[in-house]
mmCIF file of C-alpha atoms in Angstrom:
data_model
loop_
_atom_site.group_PDB
_atom_site.id
_atom_site.type_symbol
_atom_site.label_atom_id
_atom_site.label_comp_id
_atom_site.label_asym_id
_atom_site.label_seq_id
_atom_site.Cartn_x
_atom_site.Cartn_y
_atom_site.Cartn_z
ATOM 1 C CA MET A 16 -51.382 -50.494 56.525
ATOM 2 C CA ARG A 17 -47.687 -49.953 57.273
ATOM 3 C CA ARG A 18 -46.993 -50.023 53.581
ATOM 4 C CA VAL A 19 -49.717 -47.531 52.868
ATOM 5 C CA VAL A 20 -48.369 -45.105 55.625
ATOM 6 C CA ALA A 21 -44.817 -45.534 54.351
ATOM 7 C CA GLY A 22 -46.028 -44.815 50.828
ATOM 8 C CA ALA A 23 -47.872 -41.652 51.927
ATOM 9 C CA LEU A 24 -44.858 -40.409 53.854
ATOM 10 C CA ALA A 25 -42.616 -41.008 50.886
ATOM 11 C CA CYS A 26 -44.933 -38.948 48.718
ATOM 12 C CA MET A 27 -44.961 -36.116 51.384
ATOM 13 C CA PHE A 28 -41.110 -36.202 51.437
ATOM 14 C CA ALA A 29 -40.883 -36.096 47.692
ATOM 15 C CA ILE A 30 -43.368 -33.039 47.606
ATOM 16 C CA SER A 31 -41.467 -31.329 50.409
ATOM 17 C CA ALA A 32 -38.246 -31.895 48.671
ATOM 18 C CA HIS A 33 -39.556 -30.616 45.373
ATOM 19 C CA ALA A 34 -40.877 -27.525 47.092
ATOM 20 C CA ALA A 35 -37.647 -26.928 48.783
ATOM 21 C CA LEU A 36 -35.774 -27.357 45.531
ATOM 22 C CA ALA A 37 -38.078 -24.847 43.796
ATOM 23 C CA GLN A 38 -37.549 -22.391 46.710
ATOM 24 C CA ASP A 39 -33.816 -22.767 46.120
ATOM 25 C CA LYS A 40 -34.029 -21.583 42.425
ATOM 26 C CA PRO A 41 -33.430 -17.878 42.075
ATOM 27 C CA PRO A 42 -36.395 -15.861 40.755
ATOM 28 C CA LEU A 43 -36.663 -15.092 36.991
ATOM 29 C CA LYS A 44 -36.357 -11.226 36.999
ATOM 30 C CA LEU A 45 -37.718 -9.059 34.228
ATOM 31 C CA GLY A 46 -36.457 -5.430 34.247
ATOM 32 C CA GLY A 47 -38.593 -2.436 33.027
ATOM 33 C CA ILE A 48 -36.577 0.676 32.186
ATOM 34 C CA LEU A 49 -39.294 3.372 32.215
ATOM 35 C CA ASP A 50 -40.088 6.990 32.183
ATOM 36 C CA MET A 51 -41.802 7.177 35.600
ATOM 37 C CA SER A 52 -41.735 10.951 36.175
ATOM 38 C CA SER A 53 -41.256 12.900 32.945
ATOM 39 C CA LEU A 54 -42.976 13.699 29.633
ATOM 40 C CA TYR A 55 -43.546 10.008 28.681
ATOM 41 C CA ALA A 56 -44.723 8.880 32.158
ATOM 42 C CA ASP A 57 -48.417 8.487 30.955
ATOM 43 C CA ILE A 58 -47.424 6.589 27.778
ATOM 44 C CA THR A 59 -45.256 4.007 29.553
ATOM 45 C CA GLY A 60 -44.428 4.727 33.305
ATOM 46 C CA SER A 61 -46.279 2.918 36.038
ATOM 47 C CA GLY A 62 -48.709 1.697 33.436
ATOM 48 C CA SER A 63 -46.095 -0.341 31.837
ATOM 49 C CA GLU A 64 -45.046 -1.757 35.125
ATOM 50 C CA THR A 65 -48.613 -2.728 35.817
ATOM 51 C CA ALA A 66 -49.055 -4.260 32.430
ATOM 52 C CA ALA A 67 -45.889 -6.459 32.994
ATOM 53 C CA LYS A 68 -47.167 -7.554 36.401
ATOM 54 C CA MET A 69 -50.623 -8.442 34.927
ATOM 55 C CA ALA A 70 -48.808 -10.558 32.270
ATOM 56 C CA VAL A 71 -46.857 -12.452 34.996
ATOM 57 C CA GLU A 72 -49.974 -12.965 37.156
ATOM 58 C CA ASP A 73 -52.035 -14.250 34.134
ATOM 59 C CA PHE A 74 -49.083 -16.585 33.247
ATOM 60 C CA GLY A 75 -49.351 -18.079 36.734
ATOM 61 C CA GLY A 76 -46.488 -16.343 38.548
ATOM 62 C CA GLU A 77 -43.695 -18.711 37.966
ATOM 63 C CA VAL A 78 -41.959 -20.655 35.042
ATOM 64 C CA LEU A 79 -39.471 -23.542 35.109
ATOM 65 C CA GLY A 80 -39.929 -23.796 38.948
ATOM 66 C CA ARG A 81 -38.844 -20.139 39.311
ATOM 67 C CA LYS A 82 -40.968 -17.361 40.638
ATOM 68 C CA ILE A 83 -41.194 -14.382 38.214
ATOM 69 C CA GLU A 84 -40.458 -10.910 39.521
ATOM 70 C CA VAL A 85 -40.703 -7.554 37.803
ATOM 71 C CA VAL A 86 -38.192 -4.828 38.683
ATOM 72 C CA VAL A 87 -38.235 -1.327 37.322
ATOM 73 C CA GLY A 88 -35.999 1.723 37.120
ATOM 74 C CA ASP A 89 -36.636 5.312 36.173
ATOM 75 C CA HIS A 90 -34.319 6.544 33.384
ATOM 76 C CA LEU A 91 -35.410 10.222 33.703
ATOM 77 C CA ASN A 92 -35.137 10.477 29.957
ATOM 78 C CA LYS A 93 -31.359 10.359 30.217
ATOM 79 C CA ALA A 94 -29.507 8.013 27.976
ATOM 80 C CA ASP A 95 -26.485 7.598 30.267
ATOM 81 C CA LEU A 96 -28.811 6.793 33.226
ATOM 82 C CA ALA A 97 -30.687 4.185 31.081
ATOM 83 C CA ALA A 98 -27.407 2.461 30.221
ATOM 84 C CA ASN A 99 -26.352 2.454 33.896
ATOM 85 C CA ILE A 100 -29.731 0.969 34.854
ATOM 86 C CA ALA A 101 -29.472 -1.699 32.191
ATOM 87 C CA ARG A 102 -25.932 -2.456 33.339
ATOM 88 C CA ASP A 103 -26.840 -2.758 37.008
ATOM 89 C CA MET A 104 -30.085 -4.889 36.276
ATOM 90 C CA LEU A 105 -28.078 -7.336 34.073
ATOM 91 C CA ASP A 106 -24.778 -7.375 36.074
ATOM 92 C CA ASN A 107 -26.023 -7.128 39.686
ATOM 93 C CA GLN A 108 -29.669 -7.870 39.897
ATOM 94 C CA GLY A 109 -29.819 -10.973 37.790
ATOM 95 C CA VAL A 110 -32.396 -9.691 35.321
ATOM 96 C CA GLU A 111 -32.785 -12.002 32.290
ATOM 97 C CA MET A 112 -34.885 -9.647 30.037
ATOM 98 C CA ILE A 113 -35.407 -6.022 29.715
ATOM 99 C CA PHE A 114 -38.744 -4.466 28.480
ATOM 100 C CA ASP A 115 -40.095 -1.132 27.298
ATOM 101 C CA VAL A 116 -37.171 1.394 27.657
ATOM 102 C CA ALA A 117 -39.425 4.345 26.675
ATOM 103 C CA ALA A 118 -37.776 6.972 24.400
ATOM 104 C CA SER A 119 -35.404 6.254 21.622
ATOM 105 C CA ALA A 120 -32.146 7.785 22.835
ATOM 106 C CA THR A 121 -32.536 5.728 26.102
ATOM 107 C CA ALA A 122 -33.518 2.580 24.222
ATOM 108 C CA LEU A 123 -30.356 2.811 21.922
ATOM 109 C CA ALA A 124 -28.177 3.356 25.025
ATOM 110 C CA ALA A 125 -29.781 0.456 27.058
ATOM 111 C CA GLY A 126 -29.940 -1.808 23.932
ATOM 112 C CA GLU A 127 -26.052 -1.578 23.538
ATOM 113 C CA ILE A 128 -25.682 -2.901 27.089
ATOM 114 C CA ALA A 129 -28.087 -5.809 26.706
ATOM 115 C CA LYS A 130 -26.525 -6.595 23.337
ATOM 116 C CA ALA A 131 -22.969 -6.800 24.809
ATOM 117 C CA ARG A 132 -24.260 -9.190 27.441
ATOM 118 C CA GLY A 133 -26.273 -11.400 25.172
ATOM 119 C CA LYS A 134 -29.531 -10.611 26.881
ATOM 120 C CA ILE A 135 -33.024 -10.109 25.341
ATOM 121 C CA VAL A 136 -34.398 -6.622 25.251
ATOM 122 C CA MET A 137 -38.069 -5.857 23.989
ATOM 123 C CA PHE A 138 -38.761 -2.365 23.187
ATOM 124 C CA ASN A 139 -42.370 -1.096 23.528
ATOM 125 C CA GLY A 140 -42.214 2.630 24.153
ATOM 126 C CA PRO A 141 -39.482 3.834 21.737
ATOM 127 C CA GLY A 142 -39.991 4.441 18.084
ATOM 128 C CA SER A 143 -36.662 4.992 16.304
ATOM 129 C CA ILE A 144 -36.331 2.798 13.195
ATOM 130 C CA ARG A 145 -32.722 2.429 13.983
ATOM 131 C CA LEU A 146 -33.683 -0.080 16.614
ATOM 132 C CA SER A 147 -34.363 -2.649 14.056
ATOM 133 C CA ASN A 148 -31.898 -1.419 11.537
ATOM 134 C CA GLU A 149 -28.391 -0.178 12.473
ATOM 135 C CA ALA A 150 -28.783 -0.840 16.092
ATOM 136 C CA CYS A 151 -30.456 -4.327 15.768
ATOM 137 C CA GLY A 152 -29.161 -7.292 17.569
ATOM 138 C CA PRO A 153 -29.623 -11.103 17.717
ATOM 139 C CA PHE A 154 -31.723 -10.708 20.873
ATOM 140 C CA THR A 155 -33.398 -7.378 20.214
ATOM 141 C CA VAL A 156 -37.132 -7.054 19.550
ATOM 142 C CA HIS A 157 -38.920 -3.853 18.417
ATOM 143 C CA TYR A 158 -42.428 -4.659 19.323
ATOM 144 C CA VAL A 159 -45.041 -1.895 19.152
ATOM 145 C CA PHE A 160 -44.392 0.810 16.485
ATOM 146 C CA ASP A 161 -41.654 2.557 14.754
ATOM 147 C CA THR A 162 -41.136 5.801 12.938
ATOM 148 C CA PHE A 163 -41.429 4.153 9.531
ATOM 149 C CA ALA A 164 -44.909 2.706 10.302
ATOM 150 C CA GLN A 165 -46.079 5.887 11.885
ATOM 151 C CA ALA A 166 -44.868 7.923 8.946
ATOM 152 C CA ASN A 167 -46.251 5.337 6.338
ATOM 153 C CA VAL A 168 -49.721 5.183 7.854
ATOM 154 C CA THR A 169 -50.247 8.827 8.612
ATOM 155 C CA GLY A 170 -48.246 10.611 5.944
ATOM 156 C CA LEU A 171 -49.505 8.464 3.053
ATOM 157 C CA ALA A 172 -53.173 9.063 4.155
ATOM 158 C CA ALA A 173 -52.688 12.795 4.370
ATOM 159 C CA VAL A 174 -50.932 13.213 1.022
ATOM 160 C CA LYS A 175 -53.584 11.036 -0.682
ATOM 161 C CA SER A 176 -56.277 13.392 0.729
ATOM 162 C CA GLY A 177 -54.641 16.476 -0.867
ATOM 163 C CA LEU A 178 -52.515 17.573 2.037
ATOM 164 C CA ASP A 179 -49.339 17.606 0.058
ATOM 165 C CA THR A 180 -47.142 20.383 1.366
ATOM 166 C CA TRP A 181 -45.460 19.879 4.858
ATOM 167 C CA PHE A 182 -43.502 21.639 7.548
ATOM 168 C CA PHE A 183 -42.071 19.778 10.427
ATOM 169 C CA LEU A 184 -41.866 20.627 13.993
ATOM 170 C CA THR A 185 -39.268 18.101 15.358
ATOM 171 C CA ALA A 186 -37.938 17.119 18.799
ATOM 172 C CA ASP A 187 -34.180 17.313 18.455
ATOM 173 C CA TYR A 188 -33.076 13.831 19.306
ATOM 174 C CA ALA A 189 -33.053 10.428 17.636
ATOM 175 C CA PHE A 190 -36.706 9.594 17.623
ATOM 176 C CA GLY A 191 -37.803 12.961 16.356
ATOM 177 C CA GLN A 192 -35.180 13.084 13.637
ATOM 178 C CA ASP A 193 -35.993 9.638 12.366
ATOM 179 C CA LEU A 194 -39.724 10.384 12.516
ATOM 180 C CA GLU A 195 -39.236 13.543 10.311
ATOM 181 C CA LYS A 196 -36.960 11.755 7.889
ATOM 182 C CA ASP A 197 -39.301 8.797 7.479
ATOM 183 C CA THR A 198 -42.365 10.989 7.058
ATOM 184 C CA SER A 199 -40.526 13.324 4.533
ATOM 185 C CA ASN A 200 -39.628 10.299 2.535
ATOM 186 C CA VAL A 201 -43.329 9.180 2.424
ATOM 187 C CA VAL A 202 -44.548 12.665 1.552
ATOM 188 C CA VAL A 203 -42.006 13.060 -1.299
ATOM 189 C CA LYS A 204 -42.489 9.650 -2.786
ATOM 190 C CA SER A 205 -46.298 10.204 -2.715
ATOM 191 C CA GLY A 206 -45.984 13.322 -4.770
ATOM 192 C CA GLY A 207 -45.819 15.949 -1.902
ATOM 193 C CA LYS A 208 -43.302 18.582 -0.926
ATOM 194 C CA VAL A 209 -41.527 19.319 2.256
ATOM 195 C CA LEU A 210 -41.266 23.139 2.720
ATOM 196 C CA GLY A 211 -39.056 23.157 5.738
ATOM 197 C CA ASN A 212 -38.587 22.246 9.445
ATOM 198 C CA VAL A 213 -37.719 23.614 12.746
ATOM 199 C CA ARG A 214 -36.300 21.564 15.733
ATOM 200 C CA HIS A 215 -36.967 22.104 19.377
ATOM 201 C CA PRO A 216 -35.355 20.691 22.467
ATOM 202 C CA ILE A 217 -37.139 17.917 24.246
ATOM 203 C CA ASN A 218 -39.672 18.858 26.961
ATOM 204 C CA THR A 219 -40.250 22.295 25.589
ATOM 205 C CA SER A 220 -42.847 24.495 27.420
ATOM 206 C CA ASP A 221 -42.978 27.328 24.863
ATOM 207 C CA PHE A 222 -43.626 26.507 21.183
ATOM 208 C CA SER A 223 -44.522 30.002 20.100
ATOM 209 C CA SER A 224 -41.428 30.786 17.949
ATOM 210 C CA PHE A 225 -41.583 27.326 16.404
ATOM 211 C CA LEU A 226 -45.149 27.543 15.490
ATOM 212 C CA LEU A 227 -44.793 30.898 14.002
ATOM 213 C CA GLN A 228 -42.106 29.699 11.625
ATOM 214 C CA ALA A 229 -44.431 26.806 10.733
ATOM 215 C CA GLN A 230 -47.378 29.217 10.094
ATOM 216 C CA ALA A 231 -45.078 31.454 7.933
ATOM 217 C CA SER A 232 -44.283 28.419 5.773
ATOM 218 C CA LYS A 233 -47.904 28.306 4.623
ATOM 219 C CA ALA A 234 -47.582 24.543 4.430
ATOM 220 C CA LYS A 235 -50.998 22.678 4.351
ATOM 221 C CA VAL A 236 -49.672 20.304 7.143
ATOM 222 C CA ILE A 237 -47.545 20.926 10.218
ATOM 223 C CA GLY A 238 -46.043 17.626 11.096
ATOM 224 C CA LEU A 239 -45.363 17.164 14.803
ATOM 225 C CA ALA A 240 -42.439 14.845 14.934
ATOM 226 C CA ASN A 241 -42.429 14.641 18.785
ATOM 227 C CA ALA A 242 -44.218 12.682 21.427
ATOM 228 C CA GLY A 243 -45.780 12.763 24.903
ATOM 229 C CA GLY A 244 -45.774 16.176 26.660
ATOM 230 C CA ASP A 245 -44.192 17.927 23.703
ATOM 231 C CA THR A 246 -47.096 16.815 21.378
ATOM 232 C CA ILE A 247 -49.611 17.840 23.954
ATOM 233 C CA ASN A 248 -48.066 21.309 24.448
ATOM 234 C CA ALA A 249 -47.559 21.907 20.668
ATOM 235 C CA ILE A 250 -51.263 21.025 19.948
ATOM 236 C CA LYS A 251 -52.638 23.208 22.728
ATOM 237 C CA GLN A 252 -50.534 26.193 21.861
ATOM 238 C CA ALA A 253 -51.249 25.844 18.150
ATOM 239 C CA ALA A 254 -54.945 25.991 19.094
ATOM 240 C CA GLU A 255 -54.434 29.088 21.299
ATOM 241 C CA PHE A 256 -52.678 30.859 18.344
ATOM 242 C CA GLY A 257 -55.684 29.981 16.069
ATOM 243 C CA LEU A 258 -53.231 28.328 13.740
ATOM 244 C CA THR A 259 -55.570 25.329 12.871
ATOM 245 C CA LYS A 260 -58.581 27.653 12.161
ATOM 246 C CA GLY A 261 -57.134 28.663 9.006
ATOM 247 C CA SER A 262 -56.006 26.525 6.154
ATOM 248 C CA GLN A 263 -53.317 24.606 7.996
ATOM 249 C CA LYS A 264 -53.685 21.263 9.693
ATOM 250 C CA LEU A 265 -51.719 19.655 12.441
ATOM 251 C CA SER A 266 -50.674 16.073 12.093
ATOM 252 C CA PRO A 267 -49.224 14.498 15.222
ATOM 253 C CA LEU A 268 -46.986 11.726 13.832
ATOM 254 C CA LEU A 269 -46.966 9.945 17.185
ATOM 255 C CA ALA A 270 -49.859 10.523 19.550
ATOM 256 C CA PHE A 271 -51.385 8.180 22.134
ATOM 257 C CA VAL A 272 -54.911 8.157 23.601
ATOM 258 C CA THR A 273 -53.561 9.651 26.801
ATOM 259 C CA ASP A 274 -52.349 12.651 24.804
ATOM 260 C CA ILE A 275 -55.608 13.196 23.172
ATOM 261 C CA ASP A 276 -57.324 12.976 26.539
ATOM 262 C CA SER A 277 -55.020 15.631 27.881
ATOM 263 C CA VAL A 278 -55.573 17.882 24.977
ATOM 264 C CA GLY A 279 -59.325 17.358 24.889
ATOM 265 C CA LEU A 280 -61.649 16.618 21.948
ATOM 266 C CA GLU A 281 -62.635 20.306 21.441
ATOM 267 C CA THR A 282 -59.024 21.055 20.459
ATOM 268 C CA ALA A 283 -58.019 17.557 19.007
ATOM 269 C CA GLN A 284 -61.013 16.808 16.913
ATOM 270 C CA GLY A 285 -60.300 15.920 13.295
ATOM 271 C CA LEU A 286 -56.548 15.027 13.901
ATOM 272 C CA LEU A 287 -55.384 12.032 11.841
ATOM 273 C CA LEU A 288 -53.092 9.682 13.617
ATOM 274 C CA ALA A 289 -51.620 6.090 13.429
ATOM 275 C CA GLU A 290 -51.757 3.675 16.422
ATOM 276 C CA ALA A 291 -50.784 0.142 17.122
ATOM 277 C CA PHE A 292 -53.497 -0.510 19.488
ATOM 278 C CA TYR A 293 -56.826 1.100 20.798
ATOM 279 C CA TRP A 294 -58.749 -0.036 23.794
ATOM 280 C CA ASP A 295 -62.058 -0.083 21.948
ATOM 281 C CA LEU A 296 -61.141 -2.028 18.863
ATOM 282 C CA ASN A 297 -62.831 -5.386 19.643
ATOM 283 C CA ASP A 298 -63.931 -7.620 22.580
ATOM 284 C CA ASP A 299 -60.395 -8.689 23.352
ATOM 285 C CA THR A 300 -59.057 -5.237 23.618
ATOM 286 C CA ARG A 301 -61.929 -4.064 25.656
ATOM 287 C CA ALA A 302 -61.618 -7.009 28.108
ATOM 288 C CA PHE A 303 -58.006 -6.357 28.752
ATOM 289 C CA SER A 304 -58.530 -2.681 28.921
ATOM 290 C CA LYS A 305 -61.271 -3.069 31.593
ATOM 291 C CA ARG A 306 -58.870 -5.052 33.815
ATOM 292 C CA PHE A 307 -56.116 -2.526 33.354
ATOM 293 C CA MET A 308 -58.353 0.405 34.087
ATOM 294 C CA GLU A 309 -59.313 -1.151 37.438
ATOM 295 C CA ARG A 310 -55.769 -0.768 38.518
ATOM 296 C CA VAL A 311 -54.525 2.238 36.589
ATOM 297 C CA LYS A 312 -57.756 4.275 36.451
ATOM 298 C CA ARG A 313 -57.112 5.091 32.683
ATOM 299 C CA VAL A 314 -57.131 3.069 29.508
ATOM 300 C CA PRO A 315 -53.809 1.454 28.345
ATOM 301 C CA THR A 316 -51.747 3.100 25.634
ATOM 302 C CA SER A 317 -50.454 0.948 22.679
ATOM 303 C CA ALA A 318 -47.018 0.916 24.552
ATOM 304 C CA GLN A 319 -48.554 -0.505 27.720
ATOM 305 C CA ALA A 320 -50.635 -3.063 25.833
ATOM 306 C CA GLY A 321 -47.478 -4.057 24.007
ATOM 307 C CA VAL A 322 -45.675 -4.559 27.252
ATOM 308 C CA TYR A 323 -48.322 -7.049 28.377
ATOM 309 C CA SER A 324 -48.090 -8.923 25.031
ATOM 310 C CA SER A 325 -44.353 -8.928 24.798
ATOM 311 C CA VAL A 326 -43.937 -10.197 28.388
ATOM 312 C CA THR A 327 -46.491 -12.865 27.886
ATOM 313 C CA HIS A 328 -44.746 -13.989 24.572
ATOM 314 C CA TYR A 329 -41.336 -14.073 26.322
ATOM 315 C CA LEU A 330 -42.692 -16.142 29.200
ATOM 316 C CA LYS A 331 -44.391 -18.647 26.879
ATOM 317 C CA ALA A 332 -41.168 -19.034 24.897
ATOM 318 C CA VAL A 333 -39.154 -19.602 28.098
ATOM 319 C CA LYS A 334 -41.514 -22.355 29.086
ATOM 320 C CA ALA A 335 -41.442 -23.976 25.580
ATOM 321 C CA ALA A 336 -37.730 -23.769 25.442
ATOM 322 C CA GLY A 337 -37.188 -25.056 28.926
ATOM 323 C CA THR A 338 -34.433 -22.579 29.578
ATOM 324 C CA THR A 339 -33.845 -18.794 29.776
ATOM 325 C CA ASP A 340 -30.883 -19.038 27.465
ATOM 326 C CA SER A 341 -31.329 -15.981 25.148
ATOM 327 C CA ALA A 342 -30.608 -17.825 21.841
ATOM 328 C CA ALA A 343 -33.051 -20.786 22.667
ATOM 329 C CA VAL A 344 -35.794 -18.354 23.835
ATOM 330 C CA MET A 345 -35.351 -16.034 20.861
ATOM 331 C CA LYS A 346 -35.612 -18.877 18.498
ATOM 332 C CA VAL A 347 -39.004 -20.002 20.009
ATOM 333 C CA MET A 348 -40.301 -16.326 19.992
ATOM 334 C CA LYS A 349 -39.333 -15.895 16.324
ATOM 335 C CA GLU A 350 -40.922 -19.233 15.361
ATOM 336 C CA THR A 351 -44.163 -18.640 17.241
ATOM 337 C CA PRO A 352 -46.935 -16.365 15.767
ATOM 338 C CA ILE A 353 -48.406 -13.820 18.234
ATOM 339 C CA ASN A 354 -52.102 -13.986 18.788
ATOM 340 C CA ASP A 355 -53.609 -12.018 21.625
ATOM 341 C CA MET A 356 -55.468 -8.807 22.364
ATOM 342 C CA PHE A 357 -52.595 -6.785 20.939
ATOM 343 C CA ALA A 358 -51.760 -8.577 17.576
ATOM 344 C CA LYS A 359 -53.296 -11.142 15.296
ATOM 345 C CA ASN A 360 -50.663 -13.419 13.472
ATOM 346 C CA GLY A 361 -47.888 -11.096 14.613
ATOM 347 C CA ARG A 362 -44.405 -12.284 13.896
ATOM 348 C CA ILE A 363 -40.805 -11.297 14.911
ATOM 349 C CA ARG A 364 -38.626 -11.122 11.867
ATOM 350 C CA ALA A 365 -34.836 -11.590 11.522
ATOM 351 C CA ASP A 366 -34.191 -7.949 12.111
ATOM 352 C CA GLY A 367 -36.208 -8.098 15.467
ATOM 353 C CA ARG A 368 -39.174 -6.097 14.104
ATOM 354 C CA MET A 369 -42.503 -7.437 15.280
ATOM 355 C CA VAL A 370 -44.778 -7.130 12.351
ATOM 356 C CA HIS A 371 -48.528 -6.629 12.952
ATOM 357 C CA ASP A 372 -51.441 -4.528 11.759
ATOM 358 C CA MET A 373 -51.506 -0.779 12.231
ATOM 359 C CA TYR A 374 -54.439 1.546 12.456
ATOM 360 C CA LEU A 375 -55.365 4.887 11.058
ATOM 361 C CA PHE A 376 -57.704 6.942 13.248
ATOM 362 C CA GLU A 377 -59.505 10.151 13.117
ATOM 363 C CA VAL A 378 -60.062 11.990 16.456
ATOM 364 C CA LYS A 379 -63.810 12.265 17.110
ATOM 365 C CA LYS A 380 -65.743 15.466 17.544
ATOM 366 C CA PRO A 381 -66.995 16.089 21.062
ATOM 367 C CA SER A 382 -70.626 15.435 19.766
ATOM 368 C CA GLU A 383 -69.543 12.027 18.489
ATOM 369 C CA SER A 384 -67.869 10.773 21.745
ATOM 370 C CA LYS A 385 -69.915 8.750 24.215
ATOM 371 C CA GLY A 386 -67.676 9.615 27.096
ATOM 372 C CA ARG A 387 -64.125 9.866 28.305
ATOM 373 C CA TRP A 388 -61.639 7.757 26.307
ATOM 374 C CA ASP A 389 -64.150 7.343 23.356
ATOM 375 C CA ASP A 390 -61.725 9.345 21.245
ATOM 376 C CA TYR A 391 -61.083 7.529 17.977
ATOM 377 C CA LYS A 392 -62.847 6.764 14.718
ATOM 378 C CA LEU A 393 -61.258 3.885 12.809
ATOM 379 C CA LEU A 394 -60.532 4.846 9.230
ATOM 380 C CA ALA A 395 -58.347 2.049 8.071
ATOM 381 C CA THR A 396 -56.555 -1.127 9.026
ATOM 382 C CA VAL A 397 -53.202 -1.435 7.421
ATOM 383 C CA PRO A 398 -51.703 -4.800 7.167
ATOM 384 C CA GLY A 399 -48.215 -5.133 8.936
ATOM 385 C CA ASP A 400 -46.422 -6.037 5.566
ATOM 386 C CA GLN A 401 -47.647 -2.698 4.194
ATOM 387 C CA ALA A 402 -47.211 -0.588 7.307
ATOM 388 C CA PHE A 403 -43.674 -1.470 8.354
ATOM 389 C CA GLN A 404 -40.367 -1.245 6.420
ATOM 390 C CA SER A 405 -39.860 -4.357 4.319
ATOM 391 C CA LEU A 406 -37.140 -6.855 5.265
ATOM 392 C CA GLU A 407 -35.493 -6.279 1.900
ATOM 393 C CA ALA A 408 -34.993 -2.654 2.818
ATOM 394 C CA SER A 409 -33.597 -3.361 6.287
ATOM 395 C CA ARG A 410 -30.219 -2.061 7.188
ATOM 396 C CA CYS A 411 -29.849 -4.626 10.017
ATOM 397 C CA PRO A 412 -26.560 -6.448 9.384
ATOM 398 C CA LEU A 413 -28.283 -9.713 10.562
ATOM 399 C CA VAL A 414 -30.501 -9.779 7.623
ATOM 400 C CA LYS A 415 -29.233 -12.016 4.877
ATOM 401 C CA LYS A 416 -29.550 -10.495 1.347
#
């Protein structure tokens, strides 16, 4: 009996020691740099924070004996602030991986900070193709969409349907400029013509002068190379001007389901747009979106779904690698296909581009919708190797040619 009691006590001491050791380990911190209060808040914002926390909870809340924590900062759409937040997270808060970084200018700034410190950064909200080209890094992942894929999926479909003359309304910063450039290339290569452009400041409230220039061009398509609140305002004001009741069509080159909800189907019906994710695609997307909606009270955007997927992929790689060392974790992430509610057989290439299927949707008429958020009609599924820029065309210095 004494031997049994002694053995039981030894086990208890061992368990207690293990628990104490686990408590001594610092938490594994994941840092989200988000737009919590400006024109991209619905696209990323608190929804991205929630998606990251859902991924952590579903993973089990800890890895390698370390509790997982999610910390966030609001960059207010200011590149210098995004860089400062990234610096503070990595230097002072012990953050091991940064996610989202909505908006391209902020992402480019924060990405340089992460690159200099050898830390993993996974971009979900920003779209600039530069992130996997000139600004690529060994530990940088561009996960959800980019300007090349958005242009390729939407622009090609429009030109093929006879909408072959374009005028661009472009947000005057990195993302808008890249989106206009990439779409222009697709239009011209497909046999179309670009008749002109006009650039507007980010977060513009009055699009009247820009829309009048677009109308005067007589282009068949007015391409909106902007995002978030700018896209919403441009579509609403174009409708107020009666611009789309004539022969011209609007093409939002980056629009999210939250944008369409804000605009309303009466105004947005018939728009063609490319998306990386839609809540009502299949059973897996619907199951995740139902859980997300219980917390956020609206469906997830592609950026928010991408946050959940990318955080999960990172944590699985940390567990498999047995370390948080960036090189070891990135090696596992690039070797492991991504199969979840966001992507099927997705893969991270040498340039950091996560390649997955993209989707071409048409916005439904009000009479076709069964209710709020039932906004899209699927027109085509575009395989990742056709949607995204080829590795051979990459300008990333890490790609061997």
